[in-house]
mmCIF file of C-alpha atoms in Angstrom:
data_model
loop_
_atom_site.group_PDB
_atom_site.id
_atom_site.type_symbol
_atom_site.label_atom_id
_atom_site.label_comp_id
_atom_site.label_asym_id
_atom_site.label_seq_id
_atom_site.Cartn_x
_atom_site.Cartn_y
_atom_site.Cartn_z
ATOM 1 C CA MET N 124 12.143 99.666 205.931
ATOM 2 C CA GLU N 125 14.664 97.727 209.183
ATOM 3 C CA SER N 126 17.793 97.708 206.367
ATOM 4 C CA MET N 127 17.533 100.959 206.150
ATOM 5 C CA ASN N 128 17.873 101.755 210.153
ATOM 6 C CA ARG N 129 21.191 99.633 210.414
ATOM 7 C CA ALA N 130 22.040 101.664 207.215
ATOM 8 C CA LEU N 131 21.105 105.418 208.727
ATOM 9 C CA GLY N 132 22.831 104.437 212.149
ATOM 10 C CA PRO N 133 21.997 108.238 214.443
ATOM 11 C CA SER N 134 18.234 107.867 214.430
ATOM 12 C CA LEU N 135 16.880 112.039 212.668
ATOM 13 C CA PHE N 136 16.144 112.610 216.265
ATOM 14 C CA GLY N 137 19.700 112.123 217.409
ATOM 15 C CA GLY N 138 18.845 108.563 219.764
ATOM 16 C CA LEU N 139 20.366 105.101 218.219
ATOM 17 C CA SER N 140 18.314 103.960 215.444
ATOM 18 C CA GLY N 141 18.240 100.955 217.748
ATOM 19 C CA PHE N 142 19.051 97.214 215.758
ATOM 20 C CA ALA N 143 17.310 93.297 215.088
ATOM 21 C CA PRO N 144 20.226 91.255 215.131
ATOM 22 C CA ASP N 145 21.454 89.801 211.721
ATOM 23 C CA VAL N 146 20.024 86.161 211.486
ATOM 24 C CA ASP N 147 20.860 82.541 208.986
ATOM 25 C CA ILE N 148 18.223 80.181 208.440
ATOM 26 C CA GLU N 149 19.403 76.771 207.157
ATOM 27 C CA GLU N 150 16.613 73.535 207.063
ATOM 28 C CA THR N 151 17.289 70.228 207.102
ATOM 29 C CA PRO N 152 14.862 66.738 205.803
ATOM 30 C CA LYS N 153 15.182 66.954 210.462
ATOM 31 C CA SER N 154 15.194 70.431 211.704
ATOM 32 C CA VAL N 155 15.097 74.332 211.329
ATOM 33 C CA LEU N 156 19.217 75.603 212.357
ATOM 34 C CA VAL N 157 19.212 79.319 213.342
ATOM 35 C CA SER N 158 22.161 81.434 213.702
ATOM 36 C CA ALA N 159 21.212 84.769 215.412
ATOM 37 C CA SER N 160 24.598 87.547 215.410
ATOM 38 C CA LEU N 161 24.190 89.261 218.395
ATOM 39 C CA PRO N 162 27.577 90.529 219.600
ATOM 40 C CA GLY N 163 28.103 92.422 222.924
ATOM 41 C CA VAL N 164 25.032 90.674 224.611
ATOM 42 C CA ASP N 165 25.235 88.668 227.681
ATOM 43 C CA LYS N 166 23.645 85.184 227.934
ATOM 44 C CA LYS N 167 21.030 86.115 230.174
ATOM 45 C CA ASP N 168 19.187 89.201 228.365
ATOM 46 C CA ILE N 169 18.844 86.514 225.576
ATOM 47 C CA ARG N 170 15.054 85.365 225.377
ATOM 48 C CA VAL N 171 13.688 82.969 222.615
ATOM 49 C CA ASP N 172 10.057 82.284 222.041
ATOM 50 C CA VAL N 173 9.055 80.032 219.393
ATOM 51 C CA THR N 174 5.549 78.611 218.767
ATOM 52 C CA LYS N 175 4.277 76.178 215.722
ATOM 53 C CA ASP N 176 6.562 78.101 213.098
ATOM 54 C CA ILE N 177 7.437 81.904 215.036
ATOM 55 C CA LEU N 178 10.611 82.057 216.682
ATOM 56 C CA THR N 179 11.553 85.164 217.973
ATOM 57 C CA ILE N 180 14.194 86.527 219.811
ATOM 58 C CA ARG N 181 14.147 88.948 222.280
ATOM 59 C CA GLY N 182 16.832 90.635 224.237
ATOM 60 C CA GLU N 183 19.084 93.991 224.872
ATOM 61 C CA ARG N 184 21.988 95.423 224.611
ATOM 62 C CA LYS N 185 23.618 97.306 227.394
ATOM 63 C CA MET N 186 26.162 99.845 226.709
ATOM 64 C CA GLU N 187 29.634 98.458 228.702
ATOM 65 C CA ARG N 188 31.009 102.242 230.650
ATOM 66 C CA GLU N 189 29.327 105.309 230.610
ATOM 67 C CA TYR N 190 31.384 108.887 230.597
ATOM 68 C CA GLU N 191 31.749 110.857 233.759
ATOM 69 C CA GLY N 192 33.275 114.757 233.745
ATOM 70 C CA GLU N 193 35.031 116.060 230.978
ATOM 71 C CA GLY N 194 35.046 113.659 227.582
ATOM 72 C CA GLY N 195 33.598 111.383 226.077
ATOM 73 C CA TYR N 196 32.193 109.494 222.747
ATOM 74 C CA CYS N 197 34.026 110.739 219.573
ATOM 75 C CA CYS N 198 31.914 109.053 217.470
ATOM 76 C CA ARG N 199 28.905 106.330 218.609
ATOM 77 C CA GLU N 200 28.027 103.867 215.870
ATOM 78 C CA GLN N 201 26.628 101.199 217.430
ATOM 79 C CA ALA N 202 23.437 100.457 218.506
ATOM 80 C CA TYR N 203 22.405 100.078 222.256
ATOM 81 C CA GLY N 204 18.962 98.545 223.965
ATOM 82 C CA ALA N 205 16.042 96.344 223.366
ATOM 83 C CA PHE N 206 15.822 94.649 220.615
ATOM 84 C CA SER N 207 12.661 91.835 219.217
ATOM 85 C CA ARG N 208 13.388 90.116 215.997
ATOM 86 C CA SER N 209 10.540 87.678 214.855
ATOM 87 C CA VAL N 210 11.107 85.586 212.131
ATOM 88 C CA SER N 211 9.028 82.877 210.298
ATOM 89 C CA LEU N 212 10.263 79.570 210.440
ATOM 90 C CA PRO N 213 10.428 77.332 206.766
ATOM 91 C CA ALA N 214 8.449 74.063 208.299
ATOM 92 C CA SER N 215 6.713 73.784 212.187
ATOM 93 C CA VAL N 216 8.635 71.923 214.316
ATOM 94 C CA HIS N 217 7.982 70.711 218.241
ATOM 95 C CA SER N 218 8.603 74.035 220.563
ATOM 96 C CA ASP N 219 9.374 71.959 223.242
ATOM 97 C CA ASP N 220 12.283 70.220 221.536
ATOM 98 C CA VAL N 221 13.877 73.621 220.998
ATOM 99 C CA LYS N 222 17.518 73.817 221.751
ATOM 100 C CA ALA N 223 19.683 76.361 222.582
ATOM 101 C CA HIS N 224 23.089 77.403 222.566
ATOM 102 C CA TYR N 225 25.361 80.843 223.014
ATOM 103 C CA GLU N 226 28.398 81.263 222.832
ATOM 104 C CA ASN N 227 31.122 84.475 221.298
ATOM 105 C CA GLY N 228 27.923 86.680 219.988
ATOM 106 C CA VAL N 229 26.084 83.904 218.417
ATOM 107 C CA LEU N 230 22.820 81.666 219.201
ATOM 108 C CA LYS N 231 21.893 78.201 217.631
ATOM 109 C CA ILE N 232 19.131 77.236 217.403
ATOM 110 C CA GLU N 233 17.996 73.955 216.762
ATOM 111 C CA LEU N 234 14.444 73.440 216.106
ATOM 112 C CA PRO N 235 13.352 69.886 215.613
ATOM 113 C CA LYS N 236 10.321 69.633 213.025
ATOM 114 C CA VAL N 237 7.039 68.687 212.331
ATOM 115 C CA GLU N 238 7.152 65.195 210.503
ATOM 116 C CA GLU N 239 4.010 65.850 208.136
ATOM 117 C CA THR N 240 1.569 63.133 208.130
ATOM 118 C CA PRO N 241 1.090 61.933 204.067
ATOM 119 C CA ALA N 242 -2.540 62.231 202.820
ATOM 120 C CA HIS N 243 -4.858 59.693 203.947
ATOM 121 C CA ARG N 244 -7.796 59.263 201.200
ATOM 122 C CA ILE N 245 -11.349 58.656 203.171
ATOM 123 C CA GLU N 246 -13.706 56.643 201.165
ATOM 124 C CA ILE N 247 -17.637 57.748 201.148
ATOM 125 C CA ASP N 248 -20.331 55.421 201.624
#
């Protein structure tokens, strides 16, 4: 449904349908790397939350300017407003050690993976 909303652009009710950032998720032996595309979003308007295996990115893309008086947009395809995107991570991560960096409209997040403990055989008495 989310991809359909993006493809449709303006909603049936006359407003913009909103957006959710596109993300790339990569798993390495020691971490999960997430890259989110957030063009036009100010760093102070982004929030990142992490639980054991869920990453949530929230924020708001604000309109740069509003027209007053005569004139206005001929075409308006970009979505503005609040957004939230949650993704399941491919592994459990240490939420206290997550690092995030935002530059040129791209949010990069490094999430260190929790080391799996090997199975421990229990002898039965």
